[in-house]
Coordinates of C-alpha atoms and ligand atoms in Angstrom, one line a residue:
Chain Z
M599 CA 0.1 -0.1 0.1
R600 CA 2.9 2.4 1.1
A601 CA 4.6 1.4 -2.0
A602 CA 1.9 2.0 -4.3
N603 CA 1.1 5.5 -2.5
E604 CA 5.1 6.3 -3.1
T605 CA 5.7 5.9 -6.7
P606 CA 3.0 8.3 -7.8
A607 CA 4.0 10.8 -5.5
V608 CA 7.5 10.8 -6.9
S609 CA 6.6 10.8 -10.7
R610 CA 4.0 13.8 -9.4
R611 CA 6.9 15.9 -8.5
T612 CA 9.0 15.0 -11.5
A613 CA 6.0 16.1 -13.7
L614 CA 5.6 19.3 -11.8
N615 CA 9.2 20.0 -11.7
W616 CA 9.1 19.3 -15.4
L617 CA 6.1 21.7 -16.2
L618 CA 7.5 24.4 -14.4
G619 CA 10.7 24.1 -15.9
T620 CA 9.4 24.4 -19.2
S621 CA 7.1 27.0 -18.7
L622 CA 9.7 28.9 -17.3
G623 CA 12.0 28.2 -20.2
A624 CA 9.0 29.4 -22.4
T625 CA 8.7 32.8 -20.7
V626 CA 12.2 33.5 -20.7
A627 CA 12.2 32.4 -24.3
A628 CA 9.1 34.6 -25.0
A629 CA 10.8 37.9 -23.3
L630 CA 13.7 37.1 -25.2
Y631 CA 12.7 36.7 -28.8
P632 CA 11.6 40.2 -29.2
V633 CA 14.7 41.5 -27.9
F634 CA 16.6 39.7 -30.3
R635 CA 14.4 40.8 -33.0
F636 CA 14.6 44.5 -31.8
V637 CA 18.1 45.1 -31.8
I638 CA 18.4 44.4 -35.8
P639 CA 17.1 47.5 -37.2
P640 CA 14.6 46.8 -40.3
Q641 CA 16.1 47.0 -43.8
V642 CA 15.1 50.4 -45.3
A643 CA 13.7 50.0 -48.8
E644 CA 16.5 51.3 -50.7
A645 CA 16.1 51.8 -54.5
P646 CA 18.8 49.7 -55.8
V647 CA 21.4 52.0 -57.2
N648 CA 23.0 50.4 -60.7
R649 CA 24.0 53.9 -62.3
V650 CA 25.1 57.0 -60.9
L651 CA 26.8 60.3 -62.3
A652 CA 30.0 59.8 -60.4
G653 CA 31.7 63.0 -61.8
K654 CA 33.1 64.9 -64.4
L655 CA 35.9 64.1 -66.9
S656 CA 37.4 67.8 -66.7
E657 CA 37.7 67.5 -62.8
L658 CA 39.9 64.5 -63.3
P659 CA 43.2 65.2 -64.4
D660 CA 45.6 62.2 -65.2
N661 CA 47.1 60.5 -62.6
S662 CA 44.3 61.1 -59.8
G663 CA 41.5 59.7 -58.2
K664 CA 38.0 60.8 -56.6
I665 CA 35.6 59.2 -54.0
F666 CA 32.0 59.1 -55.2
R667 CA 28.8 58.1 -53.7
F668 CA 27.3 55.1 -55.0
G669 CA 24.0 54.1 -53.1
S670 CA 25.3 53.8 -49.5
K671 CA 28.8 52.9 -50.4
P672 CA 31.7 54.7 -51.7
G673 CA 32.9 54.0 -55.0
I674 CA 36.5 55.4 -56.4
L675 CA 36.8 56.9 -60.0
I676 CA 40.6 57.0 -61.0
R677 CA 42.2 58.4 -64.2
T678 CA 45.5 56.8 -64.9
P679 CA 48.9 58.5 -66.0
T680 CA 48.0 57.5 -69.6
G681 CA 44.4 59.2 -69.5
E682 CA 42.2 56.2 -69.1
V683 CA 39.2 56.3 -66.7
R684 CA 38.2 53.4 -64.7
A685 CA 35.9 52.9 -61.5
F686 CA 35.9 50.4 -58.6
S687 CA 34.2 49.8 -55.2
A688 CA 36.2 51.8 -52.8
V689 CA 35.5 49.3 -49.7
C690 CA 38.9 47.8 -49.3
T691 CA 38.6 43.8 -49.3
H692 CA 40.7 43.5 -46.3
L693 CA 38.6 45.2 -43.4
N694 CA 36.2 47.7 -45.2
C695 CA 38.2 51.0 -44.9
T696 CA 37.9 53.2 -47.9
V697 CA 40.8 53.3 -50.1
Q698 CA 42.5 56.4 -52.0
Y699 CA 44.5 56.9 -55.0
R700 CA 48.1 57.5 -54.6
P701 CA 49.7 59.8 -57.6
D702 CA 53.0 59.1 -55.8
L703 CA 52.7 55.2 -56.0
Q704 CA 50.3 55.5 -59.0
H705 CA 48.0 52.8 -57.8
I706 CA 45.2 52.6 -55.4
W707 CA 45.9 52.6 -51.7
C708 CA 44.5 51.7 -48.2
A709 CA 45.6 53.7 -45.6
C710 CA 44.3 51.2 -42.9
H711 CA 46.8 48.5 -43.2
N712 CA 48.8 49.7 -46.3
G713 CA 47.2 47.6 -48.7
Q714 CA 47.6 48.1 -52.6
Y715 CA 45.9 47.8 -55.6
D716 CA 47.1 48.3 -59.1
L717 CA 45.2 50.3 -61.7
Q718 CA 43.0 47.2 -62.6
G719 CA 42.1 46.9 -58.8
K720 CA 43.8 43.7 -58.3
N721 CA 45.4 43.4 -54.9
I722 CA 48.9 43.3 -55.4
A723 CA 50.6 44.2 -51.8
G724 CA 49.8 44.2 -48.2
P725 CA 46.9 42.1 -46.5
P726 CA 43.9 42.3 -48.8
P727 CA 42.8 39.3 -50.2
R728 CA 40.6 39.9 -52.9
P729 CA 40.4 42.6 -55.8
L730 CA 38.3 45.8 -55.8
E731 CA 35.0 45.2 -57.5
A732 CA 35.0 46.7 -61.0
Y733 CA 32.7 49.1 -62.4
K734 CA 31.9 50.2 -65.8
V735 CA 32.4 53.9 -66.7
D736 CA 30.5 55.7 -69.6
I737 CA 31.8 59.0 -70.6
A738 CA 28.9 61.2 -72.1
G739 CA 30.2 64.4 -72.9
D740 CA 31.9 65.7 -69.6
D741 CA 29.8 63.3 -67.4
L742 CA 31.2 60.2 -66.2
Y743 CA 28.2 57.6 -65.4
V744 CA 29.3 54.4 -63.5
T745 CA 27.2 51.5 -63.7
K746 CA 27.7 48.3 -61.5
G747 CA 27.5 44.7 -62.7
A748 CA 28.6 45.6 -65.9
Chain I
M364 CA 32.5 64.2 17.7
R365 CA 29.3 63.7 20.0
A366 CA 27.0 63.9 17.7
L367 CA 28.9 61.4 15.3
D368 CA 29.2 59.0 18.6
K369 CA 25.3 59.3 18.7
L370 CA 24.8 58.8 15.3
W371 CA 26.9 55.7 15.2
Q372 CA 25.0 54.2 18.3
A373 CA 21.8 54.4 16.9
L374 CA 22.8 52.9 13.6
D375 CA 24.5 50.1 15.6
E376 CA 21.4 49.9 17.8
R377 CA 19.4 49.0 14.6
L378 CA 21.5 47.3 12.1
E379 CA 24.4 45.4 14.7
L380 CA 27.2 46.8 13.0
D381 CA 29.6 44.9 15.3
P382 CA 30.4 42.0 12.7
I383 CA 31.1 44.6 10.2
V384 CA 33.3 46.6 12.4
E385 CA 35.1 43.1 13.3
F386 CA 35.8 42.4 9.8
V387 CA 37.1 45.6 9.0
A388 CA 39.6 45.8 12.1
H389 CA 40.9 42.3 11.2
K390 CA 41.2 43.0 7.6
V391 CA 45.1 43.1 6.6
V392 CA 47.3 43.2 3.5
P393 CA 50.4 40.7 3.6
R394 CA 53.7 42.5 3.7
H395 CA 56.9 41.3 1.3
R396 CA 59.1 42.3 -1.6
H397 CA 56.5 42.4 -4.2
S398 CA 53.6 44.0 -2.0
W399 CA 53.7 47.1 -4.4
A400 CA 51.8 44.9 -6.8
Y401 CA 48.6 45.1 -4.3
Y402 CA 47.8 48.8 -5.4
F403 CA 47.1 48.1 -9.2
G404 CA 43.9 46.9 -8.7
G405 CA 42.7 49.6 -6.7
F406 CA 44.7 51.9 -8.9
T407 CA 42.4 50.8 -11.8
M408 CA 39.3 51.3 -9.6
F409 CA 40.2 55.1 -9.1
F410 CA 40.5 55.9 -12.7
F411 CA 37.2 53.7 -13.1
F412 CA 35.5 56.2 -10.7
V413 CA 37.2 59.3 -12.5
Q414 CA 35.6 58.0 -15.7
V415 CA 32.0 57.6 -14.1
A416 CA 32.5 61.2 -12.7
T417 CA 33.5 62.8 -15.7
G418 CA 31.4 60.8 -18.0
I419 CA 28.5 62.2 -16.4
L420 CA 29.6 65.6 -16.6
L421 CA 29.9 65.1 -20.5
L422 CA 26.4 63.8 -20.7
L423 CA 24.9 67.2 -19.5
Y424 CA 26.1 68.7 -23.3
Y425 CA 27.1 65.7 -25.7
R426 CA 24.6 64.7 -28.6
P427 CA 24.5 61.4 -29.6
T428 CA 23.7 61.8 -33.5
A429 CA 26.0 62.0 -36.6
E430 CA 24.9 65.7 -37.2
A431 CA 25.3 67.1 -33.9
A432 CA 27.9 65.0 -32.1
F433 CA 31.3 66.5 -33.2
E434 CA 29.9 70.1 -33.1
S435 CA 28.4 69.0 -29.3
V436 CA 32.2 68.0 -28.4
Q437 CA 33.8 71.0 -30.0
F438 CA 31.1 73.0 -28.1
I439 CA 32.3 71.3 -24.8
V440 CA 36.0 72.1 -25.7
T441 CA 35.8 75.7 -26.9
R442 CA 32.9 77.2 -25.1
V443 CA 31.7 75.3 -21.9
P444 CA 33.9 76.3 -18.7
F445 CA 36.3 73.9 -18.1
G446 CA 34.9 71.6 -20.8
W447 CA 38.4 71.1 -22.3
L448 CA 39.5 69.9 -18.6
V449 CA 36.6 67.5 -18.5
R450 CA 36.9 66.1 -21.8
S451 CA 40.9 65.7 -21.6
V452 CA 40.4 64.3 -18.2
H453 CA 37.7 61.8 -19.4
S454 CA 40.2 60.5 -22.4
W455 CA 43.4 60.1 -20.1
S456 CA 41.7 58.2 -17.5
A457 CA 40.6 56.0 -20.1
N458 CA 43.8 55.2 -21.3
L459 CA 45.5 55.3 -17.7
M460 CA 42.6 52.6 -16.5
I461 CA 43.3 50.1 -19.1
L462 CA 47.3 50.7 -18.7
S463 CA 46.8 49.8 -15.1
A464 CA 44.5 47.1 -15.6
F465 CA 47.0 45.6 -17.8
A466 CA 49.5 46.2 -15.3
H467 CA 47.2 44.8 -12.5
M468 CA 46.7 41.6 -14.7
F469 CA 50.2 40.7 -15.6
S470 CA 51.4 41.1 -11.8
V471 CA 48.7 38.6 -10.4
Y472 CA 49.5 36.7 -13.5
F473 CA 53.3 36.5 -12.4
M474 CA 52.6 36.0 -9.0
G475 CA 50.2 32.8 -10.0
S476 CA 47.3 34.7 -8.1
Y477 CA 45.0 33.0 -10.7
A478 CA 45.4 29.7 -9.4
K479 CA 42.9 28.0 -7.5
P480 CA 40.6 29.0 -5.3
R481 CA 40.8 32.2 -7.0
E482 CA 39.9 31.2 -10.6
L483 CA 36.6 33.4 -10.5
T484 CA 38.7 36.5 -9.6
W485 CA 40.9 36.0 -12.4
W486 CA 37.5 35.4 -14.9
S487 CA 36.2 38.2 -13.4
G488 CA 39.2 40.3 -13.8
F489 CA 39.3 39.1 -17.5
A490 CA 35.8 40.3 -18.3
L491 CA 36.6 43.6 -16.4
L492 CA 39.4 43.9 -19.0
G493 CA 37.1 43.2 -22.0
L494 CA 34.8 45.6 -20.8
A495 CA 37.1 48.3 -20.1
M496 CA 38.4 47.6 -23.9
G497 CA 34.8 47.8 -24.9
F498 CA 34.3 51.2 -23.0
G499 CA 37.5 52.4 -25.0
F500 CA 36.6 51.3 -28.4
S501 CA 32.8 52.5 -27.9
G502 CA 34.1 55.8 -26.9
Y503 CA 36.4 56.5 -29.4
L504 CA 33.6 56.8 -32.1
L505 CA 31.6 59.4 -30.0
P506 CA 33.5 62.5 -31.2
W507 CA 32.4 61.3 -34.6
N508 CA 35.6 62.4 -36.0
Q509 CA 37.6 60.8 -39.2
L510 CA 39.7 58.4 -37.0
S511 CA 37.2 57.3 -35.0
F512 CA 35.0 56.8 -37.9
F513 CA 37.2 54.3 -39.8
A514 CA 38.4 52.8 -36.8
T515 CA 35.0 51.6 -36.1
Q516 CA 34.7 50.3 -39.9
V517 CA 37.6 48.3 -39.2
G518 CA 37.1 47.0 -35.5
T519 CA 33.5 46.1 -36.4
D520 CA 34.2 44.5 -39.8
M521 CA 36.3 41.9 -37.8
V522 CA 33.3 40.6 -35.7
S523 CA 31.9 39.6 -39.4
K524 CA 34.6 37.0 -39.7
V525 CA 33.2 35.3 -36.3
P526 CA 31.9 31.5 -37.9
F527 CA 27.7 31.5 -38.2
A528 CA 27.0 34.7 -36.1
G529 CA 29.1 37.2 -37.7
A530 CA 26.7 38.7 -40.1
W531 CA 24.2 39.1 -37.2
L532 CA 26.8 40.4 -34.9
L533 CA 27.9 43.0 -37.3
K534 CA 24.2 44.4 -37.8
F535 CA 23.9 44.6 -33.9
L536 CA 27.0 46.4 -33.5
R537 CA 26.5 48.9 -36.5
G538 CA 22.8 49.2 -36.4
G539 CA 22.5 48.4 -40.2
N540 CA 25.1 47.3 -42.8
E541 CA 27.2 50.3 -42.8
V542 CA 29.1 52.5 -40.1
T543 CA 26.3 55.6 -39.6
G544 CA 24.4 57.5 -37.3
A545 CA 22.7 54.7 -36.3
T546 CA 26.1 53.0 -35.0
L547 CA 26.8 56.2 -33.3
T548 CA 23.6 56.1 -31.2
R549 CA 24.3 52.6 -30.6
F550 CA 27.3 52.6 -29.4
F551 CA 26.4 55.6 -27.1
G552 CA 24.0 53.5 -25.8
F553 CA 26.7 50.5 -25.0
H554 CA 29.0 53.4 -23.7
V555 CA 26.9 55.1 -21.1
A556 CA 24.6 52.6 -20.1
V557 CA 25.4 48.7 -20.7
L558 CA 28.9 48.9 -20.0
P559 CA 28.8 50.5 -16.9
M560 CA 26.4 48.4 -15.5
L561 CA 28.1 45.2 -16.3
T562 CA 31.2 46.7 -15.2
A563 CA 29.6 47.8 -11.6
L564 CA 28.1 43.9 -11.2
L565 CA 31.5 42.5 -12.4
L566 CA 33.5 44.6 -9.9
A567 CA 31.3 44.1 -7.0
G568 CA 31.6 40.3 -7.8
H569 CA 35.6 41.0 -8.1
L570 CA 35.9 42.5 -4.9
A571 CA 33.5 40.1 -3.1
F572 CA 35.7 37.3 -4.0
I573 CA 39.0 39.2 -2.6
Q574 CA 37.0 39.6 0.4
R575 CA 36.3 36.2 1.1
Q576 CA 39.8 35.0 0.3
G577 CA 41.9 37.6 1.4
M578 CA 45.1 38.6 -0.8
H579 CA 47.3 36.1 -2.1
V580 CA 51.0 35.4 -1.3
P581 CA 53.2 33.4 -3.7
A582 CA 54.8 30.5 -2.5
S583 CA 58.2 31.7 -3.1
L584 CA 57.3 34.9 -0.7
E585 CA 55.5 32.8 1.9
E586 CA 58.7 32.8 4.4
E587 CA 59.1 36.5 4.0
A588 CA 55.4 37.3 4.6
K589 CA 55.2 35.1 7.7
K590 CA 58.2 37.1 9.1
R591 CA 56.7 40.6 8.5
K592 CA 54.1 42.1 10.2
P593 CA 51.0 42.6 7.8
I594 CA 49.8 46.1 7.2
R595 CA 46.1 46.7 8.6
F596 CA 44.0 47.8 5.9
V597 CA 42.1 50.5 7.9
P598 CA 43.7 52.6 8.1
N599 CA 47.6 52.2 6.9
F600 CA 46.6 50.5 3.6
M601 CA 43.9 52.6 2.8
L602 CA 46.1 55.8 3.4
R603 CA 48.7 54.6 1.3
E604 CA 46.2 53.6 -1.5
G605 CA 45.2 57.3 -0.9
V606 CA 48.7 58.4 -1.6
V607 CA 48.8 56.4 -4.9
W608 CA 45.3 57.6 -5.9
L609 CA 46.5 61.3 -5.3
L610 CA 49.7 60.5 -7.5
G611 CA 47.4 59.3 -10.4
L612 CA 45.1 62.5 -10.1
A613 CA 48.2 64.5 -10.3
A614 CA 49.3 62.8 -13.6
L615 CA 45.8 63.2 -14.8
A616 CA 45.6 67.0 -14.2
A617 CA 49.2 67.8 -15.6
L618 CA 48.4 65.4 -18.7
A619 CA 45.2 67.0 -19.5
A620 CA 46.7 70.4 -18.7
F621 CA 49.8 69.9 -21.1
F622 CA 48.3 67.3 -23.9
P623 CA 44.9 68.3 -24.1
W624 CA 43.1 65.6 -25.9
E625 CA 42.5 66.5 -29.8
L626 CA 39.2 66.5 -31.4
G627 CA 40.1 66.3 -35.2
I628 CA 38.0 66.7 -38.1
K629 CA 34.6 65.7 -38.7
A630 CA 33.9 62.2 -39.8
D631 CA 32.9 62.3 -43.6
P632 CA 31.6 58.6 -44.5
F633 CA 32.3 59.5 -48.3
S634 CA 36.1 60.3 -48.0
S635 CA 39.1 58.2 -48.2
A636 CA 40.5 56.5 -44.7
P637 CA 43.4 59.1 -43.9
A638 CA 47.1 58.4 -43.9
G639 CA 48.4 57.7 -40.8
I640 CA 45.3 56.1 -39.3
K641 CA 45.7 53.6 -36.6
P642 CA 43.5 52.5 -33.4
E643 CA 44.4 53.4 -29.7
W644 CA 47.6 52.1 -28.1
Y645 CA 46.0 49.2 -26.4
F646 CA 44.9 47.7 -29.8
L647 CA 48.1 48.5 -31.6
F648 CA 49.8 45.0 -31.1
M649 CA 46.9 43.5 -33.0
F650 CA 46.6 46.2 -35.7
E651 CA 50.5 45.8 -36.3
T652 CA 50.1 42.0 -36.6
L653 CA 47.4 42.2 -38.9
K654 CA 49.0 44.5 -41.1
L655 CA 52.0 42.2 -41.3
L656 CA 49.8 39.4 -42.2
P657 CA 49.8 38.4 -46.2
A658 CA 46.7 37.9 -48.0
H659 CA 46.9 34.3 -48.0
L660 CA 48.8 32.0 -45.8
L661 CA 48.2 28.3 -45.7
G662 CA 45.7 28.7 -48.0
I663 CA 43.4 30.9 -45.7
E664 CA 42.9 34.9 -45.6
G665 CA 45.5 36.2 -43.7
E666 CA 43.1 38.2 -41.5
L667 CA 41.2 35.3 -41.0
L668 CA 44.1 33.3 -39.6
G669 CA 45.2 36.3 -37.5
L670 CA 41.9 37.1 -35.8
G671 CA 41.4 33.3 -35.3
A672 CA 44.8 33.4 -33.3
F673 CA 43.6 36.2 -31.2
A674 CA 40.4 34.3 -30.3
L675 CA 42.8 31.4 -29.3
G676 CA 45.5 33.2 -27.3
G677 CA 42.7 35.1 -25.5
L678 CA 40.8 31.5 -24.7
V679 CA 44.2 30.2 -23.4
W680 CA 44.6 33.5 -21.1
F681 CA 41.2 32.8 -19.9
L682 CA 41.7 29.3 -19.0
V683 CA 45.1 29.7 -17.6
P684 CA 43.5 28.9 -14.2
V685 CA 42.4 25.3 -15.4
L686 CA 45.5 24.7 -17.7
D687 CA 47.9 25.4 -15.5
R688 CA 47.9 22.1 -13.4
G689 CA 50.7 23.3 -11.1
G690 CA 49.2 26.4 -10.1
R691 CA 46.5 24.4 -8.4
V692 CA 48.7 23.1 -5.7
G693 CA 50.7 26.4 -5.6
R694 CA 53.3 25.7 -7.6
R695 CA 52.9 27.5 -11.2
S696 CA 54.7 25.6 -13.7
R697 CA 57.7 27.1 -15.6
A698 CA 56.0 26.5 -18.8
F699 CA 53.3 29.3 -17.8
L700 CA 55.9 31.6 -16.3
A701 CA 57.5 31.4 -19.5
L702 CA 54.0 31.9 -21.6
G703 CA 53.5 35.4 -19.3
W704 CA 56.8 36.6 -20.5
V705 CA 56.6 35.6 -24.0
V706 CA 53.0 37.2 -24.1
L707 CA 54.4 40.5 -22.2
A708 CA 57.0 40.6 -24.4
Y709 CA 54.9 40.6 -27.3
I710 CA 52.5 43.2 -26.5
V711 CA 54.9 45.7 -25.2
G712 CA 57.3 44.9 -27.9
F713 CA 54.5 45.6 -30.7
T714 CA 53.3 48.4 -28.9
F715 CA 56.7 50.5 -28.6
A716 CA 57.8 49.6 -32.1
S717 CA 54.6 50.5 -33.6
F718 CA 55.3 54.3 -31.6
A719 CA 58.8 54.0 -32.8
G720 CA 57.6 53.7 -36.6
V721 CA 59.3 50.3 -37.4
F722 CA 56.0 49.1 -38.8
K723 CA 55.5 51.6 -41.8
Ligands
HEM611 C1 38.2 47.3 -14.2 C2 39.3 46.9 -13.9 C3 39.5 46.0 -12.6 C4 39.5 46.6 -11.5 C5 38.9 48.0 -11.2 C6 39.8 45.8 -10.7 C7 40.0 46.1 -9.2 C8 40.9 44.9 -8.1 C9 40.9 45.2 -7.1 C10 40.7 46.5 -6.1 C11 41.7 44.0 -6.3 C12 42.2 44.0 -4.9 C13 43.8 44.8 -4.8 C14 44.6 44.2 -5.8 O1 45.3 43.0 -5.9 O2 45.2 44.9 -6.4 C15 42.0 43.2 -7.3 C16 42.6 42.0 -7.1 C17 42.7 41.2 -8.1 N1 42.2 41.1 -9.7 FE1 41.5 42.9 -10.4 N2 40.6 44.4 -11.2 C18 40.7 44.9 -12.4 C19 40.9 44.0 -13.6 C20 41.6 42.7 -13.8 C21 41.8 42.2 -14.5 C22 42.0 42.4 -15.8 C23 42.4 40.8 -14.2 C24 42.9 39.7 -14.7 C25 42.5 38.9 -15.8 C26 42.1 40.9 -12.4 C27 42.2 39.8 -11.8 C28 42.4 40.0 -10.3 C29 43.1 39.1 -9.6 C30 43.4 37.6 -9.9 C31 43.0 39.8 -8.0 C32 43.5 39.1 -6.8 C33 44.9 39.4 -6.4 C34 45.3 38.8 -5.0 O3 44.6 38.0 -4.3 O4 46.4 39.3 -4.6 N3 41.5 41.9 -12.2 N4 41.2 43.7 -8.6
FES612 S1 41.3 48.0 -44.6 FE1 42.5 48.5 -46.3 S2 44.3 47.2 -45.8 FE2 43.1 46.9 -44.2

């Protein structure tokens, strides 16, 4: 009789503990889920920018460069010493700094960790692991249009 | 005096203060050749208090948006009476706090104080140093100048390399895909609310562990500590620590007056990273290491390998109390003594070499 009484008592305790534990767990999860979602801001619907007016040919002398705005990211226009105009993403493939054109080195340089890219945007020295993304440049009169994914 | 006595009696009657008085009266600090090392923790705490005080003052004028942050700091240092002093002291004290925390960490390391039963003290201290560096990193962005903008760009990009969680962490830290005003507002929240609260909690734990366990005396100094009379904490040790704090205050005043903290030029997200960009000195050893790594090493991207190595190094340093089996019986092994010197030499060596311009 006693033994028969004891077994259900123990299993009732286990069942209650389990119930308490899971509802506590569920409450914590229910409180944390909105927090996890809240800390990531909503995606602002940005019209994808594919083509921008990046600058003027007359303002870009040979052997120089210029940063322009490509949507939310910076791009770089360069004019090689021989007068060719090219455009790349200005976001360094190493750790995200914005690169610049170095007339003295005659190539693209990143100040953050001394990364270097040649006039084709290829990584040639320092830590950058990949080339800069290249864009297409259209020259319309004096206007320089840059197109992505060409 | 009589009034004070009366007040004390009234409190004692109600709160039974005897056990506390007893505890304080018996608290001692051991005396030996290296007792000087016992001042570093408190010295770090002093700078933390200075940070809290000057930080609250800066809050009265600072505005955490991309449009207004730079101008509000400019206003503080040029127009607000003694604004230059408050800002300079906050910046200098932040640096001295981290310097002092490093000195504290290495001194307890070399005395083998991390070993059982003080593992929790070591771990809470490790977390405190992490928080202190978090303070430094988040605070650096707040003036919204060119240098801090790109330092944040690079620093936050590193977390994107964390396996699995990287993309989420990057968005969490930046408040978006790029470093923008949203990042600034977020870093402000971390800097003035999240980090201070966590630091206060952990510091309370760190100090409570030390009160429970008393100061550690390394095995090699036990003889000496037994022979010499320990210093009573109240009032003798406290007064000595007070002198050390006064020296800290004097150093802060001198540094702030003679080397006011610079503001630089306002951040422009659409400009190139300026030449000569570098992080605060306590990140320099990592910064220079990352610069030295080639684009690819052993078939992996160099910076991934570097960051992985730092993460692993940090983990080993954290786990020293369990990894050093000798430490548990009070005899720190030679291997861990050597490890400490190698780590110290690496950090100090790279930091000084960076200042000396060895790495171009
Ligand atoms: C915000 C930073 C910190 C503050 C305010 C702080 C404060 C203190 C204080 C007041 C003491 C007692 C006196 C002394 O030994 O100097 C202490 C002891 C200690 N701290 Fe820290 N600390 C900090 C960071 C750290 C770090 C980064 C570590 C190591 C990873 C650490 C590990 C220890 C250990 C093991 C002790 C015990 C030393 C002993 O028993 O002799 N602390 N800390
Ligand atoms: S971010 Fe460009 S070299 Fe590191």
